[in-house]
Coordinates of C-alpha atoms in Angstrom, one line a residue:
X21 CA -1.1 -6.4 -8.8
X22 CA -4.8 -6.8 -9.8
X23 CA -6.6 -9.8 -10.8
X24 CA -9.9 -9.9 -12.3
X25 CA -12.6 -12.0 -12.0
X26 CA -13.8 -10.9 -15.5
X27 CA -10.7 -11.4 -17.3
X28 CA -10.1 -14.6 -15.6
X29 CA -13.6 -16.3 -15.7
X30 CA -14.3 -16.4 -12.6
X31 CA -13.0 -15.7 -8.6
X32 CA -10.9 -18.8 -8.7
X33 CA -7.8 -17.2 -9.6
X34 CA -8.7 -14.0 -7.4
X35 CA -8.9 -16.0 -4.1
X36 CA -5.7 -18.6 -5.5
X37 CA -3.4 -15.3 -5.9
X38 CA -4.9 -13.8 -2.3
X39 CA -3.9 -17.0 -0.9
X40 CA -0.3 -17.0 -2.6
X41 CA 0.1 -13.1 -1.2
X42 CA -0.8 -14.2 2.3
X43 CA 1.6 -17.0 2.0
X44 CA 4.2 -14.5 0.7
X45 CA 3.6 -11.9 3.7
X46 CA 4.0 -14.7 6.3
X47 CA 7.4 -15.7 4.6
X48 CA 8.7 -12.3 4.6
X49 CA 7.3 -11.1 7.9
X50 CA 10.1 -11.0 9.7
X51 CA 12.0 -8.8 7.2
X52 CA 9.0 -6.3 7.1
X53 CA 9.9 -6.0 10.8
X54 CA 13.7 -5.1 10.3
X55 CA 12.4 -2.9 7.4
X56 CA 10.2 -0.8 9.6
X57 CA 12.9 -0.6 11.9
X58 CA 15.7 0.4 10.0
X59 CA 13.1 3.3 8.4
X60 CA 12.0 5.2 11.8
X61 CA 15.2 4.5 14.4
X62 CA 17.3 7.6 15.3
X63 CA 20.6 7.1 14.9
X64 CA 21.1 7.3 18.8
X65 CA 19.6 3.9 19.4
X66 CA 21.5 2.3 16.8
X67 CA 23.9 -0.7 17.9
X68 CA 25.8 -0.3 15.0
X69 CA 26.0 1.3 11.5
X70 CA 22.7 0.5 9.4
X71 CA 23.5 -1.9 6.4
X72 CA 21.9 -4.8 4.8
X73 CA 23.7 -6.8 7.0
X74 CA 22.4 -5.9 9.5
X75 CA 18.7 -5.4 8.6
X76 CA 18.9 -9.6 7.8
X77 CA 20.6 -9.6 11.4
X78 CA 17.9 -7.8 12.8
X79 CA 15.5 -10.1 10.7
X80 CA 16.6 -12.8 12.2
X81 CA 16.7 -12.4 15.7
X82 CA 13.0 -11.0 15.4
X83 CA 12.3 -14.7 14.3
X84 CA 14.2 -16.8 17.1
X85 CA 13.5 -13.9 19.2
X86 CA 16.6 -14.5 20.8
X87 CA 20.2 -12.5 21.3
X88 CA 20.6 -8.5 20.9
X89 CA 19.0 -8.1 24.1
X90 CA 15.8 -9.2 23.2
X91 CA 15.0 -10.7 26.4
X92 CA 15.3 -7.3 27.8
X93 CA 13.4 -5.4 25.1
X94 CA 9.1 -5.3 24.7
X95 CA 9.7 -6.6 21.2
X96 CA 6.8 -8.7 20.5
X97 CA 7.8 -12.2 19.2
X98 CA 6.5 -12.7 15.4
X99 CA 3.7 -15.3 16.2
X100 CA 1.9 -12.4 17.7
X101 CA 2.4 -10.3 14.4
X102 CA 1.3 -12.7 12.0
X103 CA -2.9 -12.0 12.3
X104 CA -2.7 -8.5 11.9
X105 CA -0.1 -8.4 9.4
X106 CA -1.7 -11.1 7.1
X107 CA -5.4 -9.4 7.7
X108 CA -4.4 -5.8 6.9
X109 CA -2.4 -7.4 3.4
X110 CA -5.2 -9.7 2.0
X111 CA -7.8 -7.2 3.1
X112 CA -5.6 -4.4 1.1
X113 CA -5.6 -6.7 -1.6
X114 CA -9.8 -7.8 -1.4
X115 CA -10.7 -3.9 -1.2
X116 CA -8.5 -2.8 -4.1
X117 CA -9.4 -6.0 -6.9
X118 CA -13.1 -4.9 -5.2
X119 CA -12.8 -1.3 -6.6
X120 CA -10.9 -2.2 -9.6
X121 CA -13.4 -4.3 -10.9
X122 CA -15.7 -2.0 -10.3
X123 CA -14.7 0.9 -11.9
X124 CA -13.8 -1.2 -15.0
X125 CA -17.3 -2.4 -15.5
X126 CA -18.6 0.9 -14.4
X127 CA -16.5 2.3 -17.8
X128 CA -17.6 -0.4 -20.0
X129 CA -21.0 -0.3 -19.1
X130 CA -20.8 3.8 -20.3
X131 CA -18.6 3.0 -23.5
X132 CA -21.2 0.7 -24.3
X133 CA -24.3 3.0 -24.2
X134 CA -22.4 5.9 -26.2
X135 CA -21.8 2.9 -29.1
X136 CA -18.5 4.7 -29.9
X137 CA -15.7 3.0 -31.6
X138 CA -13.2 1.6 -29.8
X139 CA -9.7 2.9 -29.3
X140 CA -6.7 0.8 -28.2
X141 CA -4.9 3.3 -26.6
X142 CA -7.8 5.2 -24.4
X143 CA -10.1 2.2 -23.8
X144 CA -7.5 -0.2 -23.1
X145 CA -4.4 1.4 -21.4
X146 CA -6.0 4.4 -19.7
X147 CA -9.1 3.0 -17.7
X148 CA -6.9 0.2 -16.3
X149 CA -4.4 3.4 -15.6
X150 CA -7.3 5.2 -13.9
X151 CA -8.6 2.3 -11.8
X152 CA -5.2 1.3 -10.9
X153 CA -4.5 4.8 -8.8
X154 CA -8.0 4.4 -7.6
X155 CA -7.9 1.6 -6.0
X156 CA -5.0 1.7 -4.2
X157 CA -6.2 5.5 -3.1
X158 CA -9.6 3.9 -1.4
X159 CA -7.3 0.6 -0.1
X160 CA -5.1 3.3 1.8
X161 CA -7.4 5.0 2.9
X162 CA -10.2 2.7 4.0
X163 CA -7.2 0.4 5.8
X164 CA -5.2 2.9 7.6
X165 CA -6.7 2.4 11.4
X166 CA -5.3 -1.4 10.6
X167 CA -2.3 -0.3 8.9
X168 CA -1.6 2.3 11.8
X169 CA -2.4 -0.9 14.6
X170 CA 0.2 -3.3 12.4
X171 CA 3.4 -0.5 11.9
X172 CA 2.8 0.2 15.9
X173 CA 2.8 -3.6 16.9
X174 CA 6.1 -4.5 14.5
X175 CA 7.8 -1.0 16.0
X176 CA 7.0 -1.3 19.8
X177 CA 9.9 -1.9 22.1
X178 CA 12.3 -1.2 19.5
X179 CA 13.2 2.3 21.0
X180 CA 12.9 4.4 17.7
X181 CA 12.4 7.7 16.9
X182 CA 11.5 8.5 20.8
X183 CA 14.3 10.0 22.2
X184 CA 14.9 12.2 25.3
X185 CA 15.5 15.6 24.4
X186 CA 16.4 17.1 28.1
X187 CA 20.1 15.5 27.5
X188 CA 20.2 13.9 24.1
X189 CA 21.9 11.1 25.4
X190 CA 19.2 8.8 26.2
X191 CA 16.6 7.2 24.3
X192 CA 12.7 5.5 25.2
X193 CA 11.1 2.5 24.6
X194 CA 8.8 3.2 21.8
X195 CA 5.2 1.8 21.9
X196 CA 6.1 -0.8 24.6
X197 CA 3.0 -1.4 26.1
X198 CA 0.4 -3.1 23.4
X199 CA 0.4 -7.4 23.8
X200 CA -1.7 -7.6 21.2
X201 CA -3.7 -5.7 18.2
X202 CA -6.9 -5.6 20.4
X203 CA -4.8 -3.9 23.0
X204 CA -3.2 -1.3 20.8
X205 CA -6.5 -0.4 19.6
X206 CA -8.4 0.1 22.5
X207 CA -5.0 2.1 24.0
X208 CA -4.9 4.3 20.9
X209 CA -9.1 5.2 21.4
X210 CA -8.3 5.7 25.1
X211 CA -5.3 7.6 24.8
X212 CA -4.8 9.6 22.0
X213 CA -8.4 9.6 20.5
X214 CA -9.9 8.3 18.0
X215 CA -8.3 10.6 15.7
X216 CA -5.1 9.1 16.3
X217 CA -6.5 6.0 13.7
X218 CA -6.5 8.5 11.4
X219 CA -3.0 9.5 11.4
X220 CA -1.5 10.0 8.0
X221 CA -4.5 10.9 5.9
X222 CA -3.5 14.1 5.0
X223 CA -0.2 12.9 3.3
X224 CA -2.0 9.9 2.0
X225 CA -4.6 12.5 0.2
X226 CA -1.4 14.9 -1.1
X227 CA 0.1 12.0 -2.6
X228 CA -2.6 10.1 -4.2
X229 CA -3.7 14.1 -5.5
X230 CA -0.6 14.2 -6.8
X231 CA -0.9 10.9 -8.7
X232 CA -3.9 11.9 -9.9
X233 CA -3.3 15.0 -11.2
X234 CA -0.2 13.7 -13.3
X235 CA -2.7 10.4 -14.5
X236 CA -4.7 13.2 -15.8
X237 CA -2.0 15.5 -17.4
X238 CA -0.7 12.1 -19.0
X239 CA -4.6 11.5 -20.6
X240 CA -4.5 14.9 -21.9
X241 CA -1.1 14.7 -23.3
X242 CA -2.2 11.7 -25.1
X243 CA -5.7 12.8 -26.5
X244 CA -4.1 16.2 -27.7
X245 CA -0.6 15.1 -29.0
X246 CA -1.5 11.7 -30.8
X247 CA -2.9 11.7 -34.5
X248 CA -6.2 11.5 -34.3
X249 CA -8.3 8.6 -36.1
X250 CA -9.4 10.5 -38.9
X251 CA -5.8 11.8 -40.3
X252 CA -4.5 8.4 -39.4
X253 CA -8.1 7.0 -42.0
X254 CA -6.7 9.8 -44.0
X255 CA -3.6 8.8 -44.4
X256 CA -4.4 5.1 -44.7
X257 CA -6.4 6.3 -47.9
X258 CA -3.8 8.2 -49.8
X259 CA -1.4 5.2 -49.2
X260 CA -4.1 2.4 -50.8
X261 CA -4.4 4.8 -53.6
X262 CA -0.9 5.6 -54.1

């Protein structure tokens, strides 16, 4: 969702709805966690059969931090999760209404110079189409070092997708060594490069070209397959003099 500070008068309601999503990410944090989980884990480190059941289970010992052998595992309690997860989410947020805006007023400061008539259809639904996919395309992308630090900190100690392929019986730790997002970051540049913040970016740049191209088949569609204005002023005229 995108809120405007010209169709809203102002940045009051921009920073009132950041504040409700923040709120709404710190309420839920703890079933992002299971959610990430329950995505990457092989099968092999599984307890028992995945089901909603037990993603809620999982949910909630991540928030007492208790039970499933916790005590035993580097899982990292969900105080320690709650600054990066809340800072990558309201920044995604900033940096996409940020763009959004932009390109809006970019748009209506050109429609304005060609002093074209308006129409509903392609200056009302498709710029906010158009600005839509952009500004989640430049959010992703801009926020994936952060985004990369937050999945690694909610994953580590959770022993997914790591497993030892010598016997296939065994399974790893995975990402058990970061205490905090500093940590992780500075492990990841040391590591594996600083490439390794960049992970991702190539499927993130198929998809959103993807996106894009259909946005663009959709404009055509429209512009080509509608009734233009002047058969539809055409039409209007036989029927006032009929």
């Amino acid at each position: 969702a995108v809120v405007s500070t010209q169709s809203t008068g102002g940045p009051g309601p921009l920073l009132g709805y950041t504040t409700l999503k923040g709120l709404s990410t710190l309420l839920t944090l703890p079933l992002l966690s299971a959610v990430l989980l329950d995505t990457v884990q092989s099968e092999s480190a599984r307890a028992e059969v995945a089901t909603p059941m037990s993603c809620l289970k999982e949910a909630v010992l991540r928030l007492v931090g208790r039970g499933g052998g916790y005590h035993n595992r580097h899982i990292l309690p969900v105080h320690q999760l709650i600054l990066p997860t809340v800072v990558y989410t309201l920044s995604w947020e900033l940096v996409s209404n940020l763009v959004h805006a932009t390109l809006l007023r970019i748009y209506r400061t050109k429609q304005e110079r060609q002093h074209r008539a308006k129409d509903a259809l392609m200056d009302g639904v498709w710029p906010e189409l158009f600005a839509g996919t952009i500004h989640c395309l430049v959010a992703d992308i801009t926020l994936l070092p952060l985004e990369i630090i937050m999945n690694r900190l909610h994953l580590q100690g959770s022993r997914a997708i790591v497993d030892d392929v010598l016997d296939a019986r065994h399974v790893f730790p995975y990402l058990s060594c970061y205490g905090s997002a500093q940590q992780c970051l500075e492990a990841l540049v040391e590591d594996e490069g600083a490439s390794s913040l960049w992970k991702g970016l190539s499927a993130v740049l198929l998809q959103y070209t993807v996106r894009i191209a259909v946005v663009q088949t959709a404009k055509l569609a429209l512009r080509y397959l509608r009734p233009s204005r002047r058969d539809h002023n055409d039409s209007l005229s036989v029927n006032v003099e009929k």
